[in-house]
Every structure is written in structure tokens, then in C-alpha cells.
Amino acid sequence: MAELLGSVWWLIVSLGVLVTIHEYGHYRVARWCGVKVLRFSVGFGKPLWMRRGRDGTEYAIAAIPLGGYVRMLDEREADVDSAELDQAFNRKPVWQRIAIVAAGPAANLGLCVALFWAMFVVGRPDYAPVVGQVDRIAAEAGLQPGDTILAVGDRATPTWSEVQMALLPAALDRDDMALQVENAEGHARTRILPLGRLPENFNQRNPTGEIGLTPRHALMPAVIGRVEPDSAAWGVLAEGDRITAIDGSPIRGWNDIGREVQSLGARNESAMIEVERDGERLALEIKPRLTTSPDGNEYWALGVNSPSGREIPKDAVLRHGPLRAVPAAFAETGHQARQLFAMVGRAFTGRIAIENTVAGPVTIARATNAFAGQGLAWYLSILALLSLSLGILNLLPIPILDGGHLLYYLIELVKGSPVSERVMAAGQYVGLALIVGLMGLAFYNDIVNNLVR
């Protein structure tokens, strides 16, 4: 329940900020161009709060916090008094109408830059881009535990999150990728990941796992939280023991235990397990037992469980000073915009699974809540991405959206006269059908990603 309420709260807050800035862009440029604004509303439906400004504009907060609008004086929507004809939107030159319509998406893009700047200045805590374990393609490329990934292609990766974001598009395109790494001894190397060998149906939500890269922070310390009664470890190992080696093989984290135990069990042999207990190093003999899981699968087990609720502390920060953060924010906005357009292209060419294309409100709400729970900088980063997405989405040449209106005005510039009302009406129906289809896909993805899985 707490997660649900938190998700709803952060969704409302985020949409409120993004929509307000978007509509303020329309409002501000409209006023500069001499257009009378009748209402500036955050949300749809019945107003919960409203007041009239000195300029005659009604400012409102409505009941449905899933959007907003700016209503301008326009002869196409209602009769206009002859004394106010010069303030009507439709009477303004086409270049002014283009500026007013484009101002909303532009405001979102500007907000994105500002939010990225704030994120860099605050500093986003993260994990160092250090490899903990390798297999599959990563092992073939020569990566080793302890390697620090400095860059993926030409993109620097100061944190593990940057590694993940840089590897995702390359994995989707199955393009071989050069990694600049530094090994544990401090020597720089270039490793080529043969991403063309990824299977067609690989898990697109976990590209690093499919590649065979496990980060150091994902390797939970091999500290025993509980020993199962009457198990192989009962009376041998104890709660709080830190396993350092099994049969001479070093144990770096909890994930290493299972692999070594299965290998030991396959030989049906006893072996020495080295542990640290109360500051002492002990070597204890143990033999795994064949165990059956609830789903009927058999596996070798010691009978030990990891501690629950343990969070690995973050050991890296993505941060710039106030001046250095300015070009970094512009660069990040440009990079993310290119990635967003590239994702749209992959969706149309089928290189990305349909359930990973458009996020619905449930997915966005849960993601926003999760990011907000990690601190201010993480919330600023997702708010920046949402603002960028909203700005670019509205620029798509779909009637009803800002981009559709801009398309009409560009046609007007070329042909020298406005698009006919018949064409505009037909475009509205087409645009409505496209938007409904897009919303349907978003809700479908919500169901698949949050209810079915």
C-alpha cells in the first residue's frame, strides 16, 4: 500500500511540474505575441481552484491531474468581440503561431537541461563501474573480475548505471562494442564485446546480465544469515560466518557459492570450506546434499541462506561543479534525445520488444517512486527524462499534438494560405485514432510488465 500511495503521489507531482512548465511555455509566448489567454489550467475537468488575473486570464487547478491546457482567444472556437480581434490567436502571423505552439515543447527541453544541471550539481550517488563476475560474451572478450569500465564506445562511464545505459542500445543493435577498461593493477586495456552473438530473444531488460557482466556491488558478501536445521551445514557453519573459499576456489560474493557447491556436489565429494568467524580463519569439512526444490528440480545445497534486507553502500557519485555542469547538462540532453529517437526507430523496425516500447502510467509511476526513493539527484534525473520525452512526443507530426499544428503551419507557409477546415477536421480524427492507439499500447505494456510478470 505504501508503494502504491508513493507511486501515485510522485506521478501527480511529476506530471504537475512537467505540464505546468509546458503550458507556461505556450502561455508566456502567447502573451509576448499579444494573444489573449482565456484560461491556464493544470489538469482537466472541473476546477478545484481558480482565480482571475489582472490580464483577464483564469488560472485553474482541475480535478484530473493528467495534463493541462492553455485556452486562447480564437475565432474558430467562439465569437470574438471586434475590439479584441487583434488579440485572437488565429489572426496572428503564421510565424507567431509557430512560436506559440513550439514554446510548450521548447519549455520542456529547457526544463530538461535545468534538471540535468541540478542533478550534476547535487551529485547522483551510484556504484563504481567495477566488474565483479564475468561469463558468456564478456568472458570471451577477455574481461576479468576487478576490471573498471572507463568507457563504452566514446561515452565515458563513471558509474555502473552509465555502463548499463551505454550498453543497452548497442545490445539492441547487436553492434560489437569497444570497452575501455582498467584492470585491478591499473593497466588500461581495450576489450571488444561481440554483441552480434547475442541471441535474438535475449532479455532486453537486463542486457548486462545477458552479456555476462555482473557488477561488483551485485555480489552480495558471502556472509551466512541462517543455517537450515538438519542440513549439510548444520553444526558446521554458523550465522555470521563469511565464506572466503570452497575447495580452494576463492569466494568473492554470495553468487559464487552456488556455482562451487554444484561443482562439488557433481563430484560427490567432501571439501574444505574456509570461513572467517569472529576474526579467526577456519577450514571446515563439509559435503553438499542433493535437495529437491518446490518445483521438483534437484540441486546440491549446503543449507545456508544469505542475510535479508542488506543494502550494499554506494561507492561512486556522478557530480560536476556548477560551471562544468552547464555544458554537461546540454550534452546529456542531446545524448538522451538522440537515444530516444533511436529507440523510436528500433520500435518501428522490430529491434525492440513491443512491451519495452511505450511506458504506461503505472510503469512511470512505479519508476518515479523508485527513483525518488534513492534521493533528490535520482528524482531529478528521471524528471529530466520525462520532461524530454514529453517535449519530443509533443513534436511528433500527429494532429492534436503540438507537432501536428506545426505541420499545418509549415504547410501554410509553403502554400501561402491556411489548411482548410475540412483537412484539419480529418487530421483531428486521424490524430485521435493514433493517440488512442498509443494509449492502448501503453496500457497493454502496463498490464504485461506489472501484472502478468
Coordinates of C-alpha atoms in Angstrom, one line a residue:
M1 CA 0.0 0.0 0.0
A2 CA 2.8 2.4 0.9
E3 CA 4.4 1.8 -2.6
L4 CA 1.1 2.4 -4.3
L5 CA 0.5 5.6 -2.5
G6 CA 4.1 6.7 -3.1
S7 CA 3.8 5.9 -6.8
V8 CA 0.6 7.9 -7.2
W9 CA 2.0 10.8 -5.2
W10 CA 5.2 11.1 -7.2
L11 CA 3.3 10.6 -10.5
I12 CA 1.0 13.5 -9.7
V13 CA 3.9 15.7 -8.5
S14 CA 5.9 14.9 -11.6
L15 CA 3.1 15.5 -14.1
G16 CA 2.1 18.7 -12.3
V17 CA 5.6 20.1 -12.7
L18 CA 6.0 19.0 -16.3
V19 CA 2.6 20.1 -17.5
T20 CA 2.8 23.4 -15.7
I21 CA 6.1 24.2 -17.4
H22 CA 4.9 23.0 -20.8
E23 CA 1.7 25.1 -20.7
Y24 CA 3.6 28.1 -19.2
G25 CA 5.7 28.0 -22.4
H26 CA 2.6 28.3 -24.5
Y27 CA 1.2 31.0 -22.2
R28 CA 4.3 33.1 -22.0
V29 CA 5.0 33.3 -25.7
A30 CA 1.3 33.9 -26.5
R31 CA 1.3 36.9 -24.2
W32 CA 4.5 38.2 -25.8
C33 CA 2.8 37.9 -29.2
G34 CA -0.2 39.8 -27.9
V35 CA -2.7 36.9 -27.8
K36 CA -5.3 37.0 -25.1
V37 CA -5.2 33.9 -22.9
L38 CA -8.6 32.9 -21.5
R39 CA -7.6 30.1 -19.2
F40 CA -4.4 28.5 -17.9
S41 CA -5.4 25.1 -16.4
V42 CA -3.2 22.5 -14.7
G43 CA -5.3 19.3 -15.0
F44 CA -8.6 18.6 -16.8
G45 CA -12.2 18.6 -15.7
K46 CA -13.9 20.6 -13.0
P47 CA -11.7 23.3 -11.5
L48 CA -10.8 22.7 -7.8
W49 CA -9.3 26.2 -7.5
M50 CA -9.5 29.2 -9.8
R51 CA -8.8 32.9 -9.8
R52 CA -8.8 35.6 -12.5
G53 CA -5.6 37.6 -13.0
R54 CA -5.4 41.3 -13.9
D55 CA -4.8 40.3 -17.5
G56 CA -8.2 38.6 -17.6
T57 CA -6.7 35.1 -17.6
E58 CA -8.4 32.4 -15.5
Y59 CA -5.8 30.4 -13.6
A60 CA -7.1 27.0 -12.5
I61 CA -6.1 23.7 -11.0
A62 CA -8.5 21.0 -12.1
A63 CA -9.6 17.6 -10.7
I64 CA -7.9 15.3 -13.2
P65 CA -4.1 15.8 -12.8
L66 CA -3.1 14.1 -16.1
G67 CA -2.5 17.0 -18.3
G68 CA -3.4 20.7 -18.7
Y69 CA -4.2 23.3 -21.3
V70 CA -4.0 26.9 -22.3
R71 CA -7.2 28.3 -23.9
M72 CA -6.6 31.3 -26.1
L73 CA -8.9 33.7 -27.8
D74 CA -9.7 32.2 -31.2
E75 CA -12.5 32.9 -33.7
R76 CA -12.6 29.2 -34.7
E77 CA -13.8 28.3 -31.2
A78 CA -16.1 31.1 -30.3
D79 CA -17.3 34.5 -31.4
V80 CA -14.8 37.3 -30.7
D81 CA -15.7 40.9 -30.0
S82 CA -14.5 43.2 -32.7
A83 CA -12.4 45.2 -30.2
E84 CA -10.4 42.1 -29.4
L85 CA -9.8 40.7 -32.9
D86 CA -6.2 41.8 -32.8
Q87 CA -5.7 39.6 -29.7
A88 CA -7.1 36.4 -31.4
F89 CA -4.7 33.6 -32.0
N90 CA -5.9 32.9 -35.5
R91 CA -5.3 36.5 -36.5
K92 CA -1.6 36.4 -35.7
P93 CA 1.0 35.9 -38.4
V94 CA 2.0 32.3 -39.0
W95 CA 5.4 32.8 -37.6
Q96 CA 3.9 33.9 -34.3
R97 CA 1.6 30.9 -34.2
I98 CA 4.5 28.6 -34.8
A99 CA 6.4 30.2 -32.0
I100 CA 3.4 29.9 -29.6
V101 CA 2.9 26.2 -30.4
A102 CA 6.6 25.3 -30.3
A103 CA 7.0 27.1 -27.0
G104 CA 5.5 24.2 -25.0
P105 CA 7.9 21.5 -26.2
A106 CA 10.7 24.0 -26.0
A107 CA 9.9 24.7 -22.4
N108 CA 10.1 21.0 -21.6
L109 CA 13.5 20.8 -23.3
G110 CA 14.7 23.8 -21.4
L111 CA 13.5 22.2 -18.2
C112 CA 15.3 19.0 -19.1
V113 CA 18.6 20.9 -19.3
A114 CA 17.9 22.7 -16.0
L115 CA 17.1 19.4 -14.2
F116 CA 20.2 17.7 -15.5
W117 CA 22.3 20.6 -14.4
A118 CA 20.8 20.4 -10.9
M119 CA 21.4 16.6 -10.9
F120 CA 25.0 17.1 -11.7
V121 CA 25.5 19.8 -9.1
V122 CA 23.7 17.8 -6.4
G123 CA 25.5 14.6 -7.3
R124 CA 23.9 11.3 -8.1
P125 CA 25.1 8.5 -5.8
D126 CA 25.8 5.3 -7.6
Y127 CA 28.0 2.2 -7.8
A128 CA 31.5 2.2 -9.3
P129 CA 31.7 0.6 -12.7
V130 CA 33.7 -2.3 -11.4
V131 CA 33.2 -5.9 -12.8
G132 CA 32.5 -8.5 -10.2
Q133 CA 32.0 -11.6 -12.3
V134 CA 32.1 -12.5 -16.0
D135 CA 30.8 -15.2 -18.2
R136 CA 29.3 -15.6 -21.7
I137 CA 30.2 -12.9 -24.2
A138 CA 32.0 -10.8 -21.5
A139 CA 34.3 -13.7 -20.8
E140 CA 35.0 -14.3 -24.5
A141 CA 36.0 -10.6 -24.7
G142 CA 38.6 -11.1 -22.0
L143 CA 37.0 -9.0 -19.3
Q144 CA 38.1 -10.0 -15.8
P145 CA 36.7 -9.6 -12.3
G146 CA 38.1 -6.3 -10.9
D147 CA 38.1 -4.5 -14.2
T148 CA 36.9 -0.9 -14.1
I149 CA 34.9 0.0 -17.2
L150 CA 36.0 3.6 -18.1
A151 CA 34.1 4.0 -21.3
V152 CA 31.7 2.2 -23.6
G153 CA 32.5 3.3 -27.2
D154 CA 33.0 7.0 -27.0
R155 CA 30.8 7.5 -23.9
A156 CA 32.6 7.8 -20.5
T157 CA 31.1 5.6 -17.8
P158 CA 31.9 7.0 -14.3
T159 CA 29.2 4.8 -12.7
W160 CA 27.6 1.4 -13.3
S161 CA 24.3 3.0 -14.4
E162 CA 26.2 4.7 -17.2
V163 CA 27.6 1.4 -18.3
Q164 CA 24.1 -0.1 -18.4
M165 CA 22.6 2.8 -20.4
A166 CA 25.5 2.8 -22.8
L167 CA 25.4 -1.0 -23.4
L168 CA 21.6 -1.2 -24.0
P169 CA 21.4 0.5 -27.4
A170 CA 24.5 -1.4 -28.6
A171 CA 22.9 -4.7 -27.5
L172 CA 19.6 -3.9 -29.2
D173 CA 21.5 -3.2 -32.4
R174 CA 23.9 -6.2 -31.8
D175 CA 26.8 -3.9 -32.7
D176 CA 30.2 -5.0 -31.5
M177 CA 31.3 -2.5 -28.9
A178 CA 34.7 -1.4 -27.7
L179 CA 35.1 -1.1 -23.9
Q180 CA 37.9 0.9 -22.3
V181 CA 38.8 -0.8 -19.1
E182 CA 41.4 -0.6 -16.4
N183 CA 42.4 -3.8 -14.6
A184 CA 43.0 -4.2 -10.9
E185 CA 46.7 -3.5 -11.4
G186 CA 45.9 -0.1 -13.1
H187 CA 46.7 -1.1 -16.6
A188 CA 44.5 0.2 -19.4
R189 CA 43.0 -2.2 -21.9
T190 CA 40.5 -2.2 -24.8
R191 CA 38.1 -5.1 -24.9
I192 CA 35.7 -5.7 -27.8
L193 CA 32.3 -7.1 -26.9
P194 CA 31.0 -9.3 -29.7
L195 CA 27.3 -8.2 -29.2
G196 CA 26.4 -9.7 -32.6
R197 CA 26.5 -13.1 -30.8
L198 CA 23.6 -12.2 -28.5
P199 CA 20.6 -14.5 -29.1
E200 CA 17.6 -13.0 -31.0
N201 CA 15.3 -13.3 -27.9
F202 CA 17.7 -12.1 -25.2
N203 CA 16.3 -10.3 -22.2
Q204 CA 16.2 -6.6 -23.2
R205 CA 15.5 -5.5 -19.7
N206 CA 18.8 -6.9 -18.5
P207 CA 21.4 -6.5 -21.3
T208 CA 24.4 -6.6 -19.0
G209 CA 23.3 -9.9 -17.5
E210 CA 22.8 -11.3 -21.0
I211 CA 26.2 -10.1 -22.0
G212 CA 27.6 -11.8 -18.9
L213 CA 28.6 -8.8 -16.8
T214 CA 27.9 -8.9 -13.1
P215 CA 28.9 -5.7 -11.2
R216 CA 30.9 -5.9 -8.1
H217 CA 28.1 -4.4 -6.0
A218 CA 25.7 -7.2 -7.1
L219 CA 27.9 -9.8 -5.5
M220 CA 26.4 -9.9 -2.0
P221 CA 29.0 -10.6 0.6
A222 CA 29.2 -14.3 1.3
V223 CA 28.0 -13.9 4.9
I224 CA 25.7 -16.5 6.3
G225 CA 22.4 -15.2 7.6
R226 CA 20.8 -18.6 8.6
V227 CA 21.7 -22.2 8.7
E228 CA 18.9 -24.6 7.9
P229 CA 18.3 -27.3 10.6
D230 CA 19.4 -30.9 9.6
S231 CA 21.2 -29.6 6.5
A232 CA 24.8 -30.3 5.4
A233 CA 25.9 -27.1 7.1
W234 CA 24.1 -27.7 10.4
G235 CA 26.6 -27.9 13.2
V236 CA 29.5 -27.0 10.8
L237 CA 28.8 -23.4 9.7
A238 CA 27.2 -20.7 11.8
E239 CA 25.3 -17.4 11.4
G240 CA 27.7 -14.6 10.7
D241 CA 30.4 -16.8 9.1
R242 CA 31.9 -15.2 6.0
I243 CA 32.8 -17.8 3.4
T244 CA 36.1 -17.0 1.7
A245 CA 36.9 -20.2 -0.3
I246 CA 35.3 -23.6 -1.2
D247 CA 37.7 -26.4 -2.1
G248 CA 40.5 -23.9 -2.7
S249 CA 38.4 -21.6 -5.1
P250 CA 38.1 -18.1 -3.8
I251 CA 34.6 -16.8 -3.0
R252 CA 34.1 -13.1 -3.9
G253 CA 30.4 -12.9 -3.2
W254 CA 27.2 -14.9 -2.5
N255 CA 26.7 -15.7 -6.2
D256 CA 30.0 -17.7 -6.2
I257 CA 28.8 -20.1 -3.6
G258 CA 26.1 -21.8 -5.7
R259 CA 28.5 -22.5 -8.6
E260 CA 31.1 -24.0 -6.4
V261 CA 28.6 -26.1 -4.5
Q262 CA 27.1 -27.5 -7.7
S263 CA 30.6 -28.4 -8.9
L264 CA 31.5 -30.1 -5.6
G265 CA 28.2 -32.0 -5.5
A266 CA 28.7 -33.3 -9.0
R267 CA 31.8 -35.0 -7.8
N268 CA 30.0 -36.3 -4.8
E269 CA 32.9 -35.3 -2.6
S270 CA 33.6 -33.6 0.7
A271 CA 35.8 -30.5 0.7
M272 CA 37.2 -27.8 2.9
I273 CA 35.3 -24.6 3.3
E274 CA 37.3 -21.6 4.6
V275 CA 35.4 -19.1 6.7
E276 CA 36.1 -16.0 8.8
R277 CA 34.4 -16.3 12.2
D278 CA 34.9 -13.7 15.0
G279 CA 38.2 -12.6 13.5
E280 CA 39.5 -16.1 13.1
R281 CA 40.1 -18.0 9.8
L282 CA 38.8 -21.6 9.9
A283 CA 38.9 -24.5 7.5
L284 CA 35.8 -26.8 7.9
E285 CA 35.0 -30.0 6.1
I286 CA 31.6 -30.3 4.5
K287 CA 29.7 -32.3 1.8
P288 CA 26.7 -30.9 -0.1
R289 CA 23.4 -32.7 -0.1
L290 CA 21.2 -33.3 -3.0
T291 CA 18.0 -31.3 -2.4
T292 CA 14.7 -31.0 -4.3
S293 CA 13.1 -27.6 -4.8
P294 CA 9.4 -27.0 -4.5
D295 CA 9.1 -27.1 -8.3
G296 CA 10.7 -30.6 -8.4
N297 CA 14.2 -29.6 -9.6
E298 CA 17.1 -31.2 -7.9
Y299 CA 20.3 -29.3 -6.9
W300 CA 23.2 -29.6 -4.4
A301 CA 22.9 -27.4 -1.3
L302 CA 24.7 -26.6 1.9
G303 CA 21.6 -25.4 3.6
V304 CA 22.6 -21.8 4.2
N305 CA 20.8 -18.6 3.5
S306 CA 22.0 -15.1 2.9
P307 CA 21.1 -12.2 5.3
S308 CA 17.9 -10.4 4.2
G309 CA 17.5 -6.7 3.8
R310 CA 21.2 -5.9 3.4
E311 CA 21.9 -3.0 1.0
I312 CA 25.4 -2.5 -0.5
P313 CA 26.5 1.1 0.1
K314 CA 27.1 3.2 -3.0
D315 CA 30.7 4.0 -3.7
A316 CA 30.6 6.5 -6.6
V317 CA 29.0 9.8 -7.3
L318 CA 28.2 11.4 -10.7
R319 CA 28.8 15.1 -10.0
H320 CA 30.1 18.3 -11.6
G321 CA 30.7 21.8 -10.3
P322 CA 28.1 24.5 -11.2
L323 CA 30.1 25.7 -14.2
R324 CA 31.2 22.3 -15.5
A325 CA 27.6 21.1 -15.1
V326 CA 26.3 23.6 -17.7
P327 CA 27.9 22.0 -20.8
A328 CA 27.4 18.6 -19.3
A329 CA 23.7 19.2 -18.9
F330 CA 23.4 20.3 -22.6
A331 CA 25.4 17.3 -23.7
E332 CA 23.3 14.9 -21.7
T333 CA 20.1 16.3 -23.0
G334 CA 21.4 16.0 -26.6
H335 CA 22.6 12.4 -26.0
Q336 CA 19.3 11.3 -24.4
A337 CA 17.3 13.0 -27.2
R338 CA 19.3 11.0 -29.8
Q339 CA 18.8 7.8 -27.9
L340 CA 15.0 8.5 -27.7
F341 CA 14.7 9.0 -31.4
A342 CA 16.9 5.9 -32.0
M343 CA 14.5 3.9 -29.7
V344 CA 11.5 5.0 -31.8
G345 CA 13.4 3.8 -34.9
R346 CA 14.1 0.4 -33.3
A347 CA 10.4 0.1 -32.3
F348 CA 9.4 0.6 -36.0
T349 CA 12.0 -1.9 -37.2
G350 CA 11.1 -4.5 -34.6
R351 CA 14.5 -4.5 -32.9
I352 CA 12.9 -3.8 -29.5
A353 CA 10.2 -5.9 -28.0
I354 CA 6.7 -4.3 -28.1
E355 CA 6.4 -4.5 -24.3
N356 CA 9.5 -2.3 -24.0
T357 CA 8.4 0.4 -26.3
V358 CA 5.9 2.8 -24.6
A359 CA 5.6 3.1 -20.9
G360 CA 2.2 3.5 -19.4
P361 CA 1.2 5.5 -16.3
V362 CA 1.6 2.5 -13.9
T363 CA 5.2 1.9 -15.1
I364 CA 6.0 5.6 -15.0
A365 CA 4.5 5.9 -11.5
R366 CA 6.5 3.0 -10.1
A367 CA 9.7 4.2 -11.8
T368 CA 9.3 7.7 -10.5
N369 CA 8.6 6.4 -6.9
A370 CA 11.7 4.1 -7.1
F371 CA 13.9 6.9 -8.3
A372 CA 12.6 9.4 -5.7
G373 CA 13.3 6.8 -3.0
Q374 CA 17.0 6.9 -4.0
G375 CA 17.4 10.6 -3.3
L376 CA 17.0 14.0 -4.9
A377 CA 19.5 13.6 -7.7
W378 CA 17.9 10.4 -8.9
Y379 CA 14.5 12.0 -8.9
L380 CA 15.8 15.0 -10.8
S381 CA 17.3 12.6 -13.4
I382 CA 14.0 10.8 -14.1
L383 CA 12.1 14.1 -14.1
A384 CA 14.5 15.3 -16.7
L385 CA 14.0 12.3 -18.9
L386 CA 10.2 12.6 -18.5
S387 CA 10.4 16.3 -19.5
L388 CA 12.5 15.4 -22.5
S389 CA 10.1 12.6 -23.5
L390 CA 7.1 14.9 -23.2
G391 CA 8.7 17.6 -25.3
I392 CA 9.7 15.3 -28.1
L393 CA 6.4 13.4 -28.0
N394 CA 4.5 16.7 -28.5
L395 CA 6.7 17.5 -31.5
L396 CA 5.6 14.4 -33.4
P397 CA 3.7 15.4 -36.5
I398 CA 0.4 14.0 -35.2
P399 CA -2.7 16.1 -35.4
I400 CA -3.9 17.1 -31.9
L401 CA -0.3 17.3 -30.6
D402 CA 1.7 20.4 -31.0
G403 CA 3.7 18.8 -33.8
G404 CA 0.6 18.3 -35.8
H405 CA -0.3 22.0 -35.5
L406 CA 3.2 22.9 -36.5
L407 CA 2.8 20.7 -39.6
Y408 CA -0.3 22.6 -40.6
Y409 CA 1.5 26.0 -40.2
L410 CA 4.5 24.8 -42.2
I411 CA 2.1 23.7 -45.0
E412 CA 0.5 27.2 -44.7
L413 CA 3.9 28.8 -45.2
V414 CA 4.5 26.7 -48.3
K415 CA 1.1 27.2 -50.0
G416 CA 0.5 30.7 -48.8
S417 CA -2.9 30.0 -47.2
P418 CA -4.2 28.2 -44.1
V419 CA -5.1 24.5 -44.3
S420 CA -8.8 24.0 -45.0
E421 CA -11.1 23.3 -42.1
R422 CA -12.1 20.0 -43.8
V423 CA -8.4 18.8 -43.9
M424 CA -7.9 19.9 -40.3
A425 CA -11.0 18.1 -39.2
A426 CA -9.9 14.9 -40.9
G427 CA -6.5 15.3 -39.3
Q428 CA -8.1 15.6 -35.9
Y429 CA -9.8 12.2 -36.4
V430 CA -6.5 10.6 -37.6
G431 CA -4.6 12.1 -34.7
L432 CA -7.2 11.0 -32.2
A433 CA -7.0 7.4 -33.6
L434 CA -3.2 7.5 -33.3
I435 CA -3.3 8.8 -29.8
V436 CA -5.9 6.3 -28.7
G437 CA -3.7 3.5 -30.2
L438 CA -0.6 4.8 -28.5
M439 CA -2.5 4.9 -25.2
G440 CA -3.8 1.4 -25.8
L441 CA -0.2 0.2 -26.3
A442 CA 0.9 2.0 -23.1
F443 CA -1.8 0.3 -21.0
Y444 CA -1.1 -3.0 -22.7
N445 CA 2.6 -2.7 -21.7
D446 CA 1.5 -1.8 -18.1
I447 CA -0.5 -5.0 -17.9
V448 CA 2.2 -7.1 -19.3
N449 CA 5.1 -5.6 -17.3
N450 CA 3.3 -5.0 -14.0
L451 CA 0.6 -7.6 -13.7
V452 CA 1.4 -10.6 -15.9
R453 CA 5.1 -10.8 -14.9

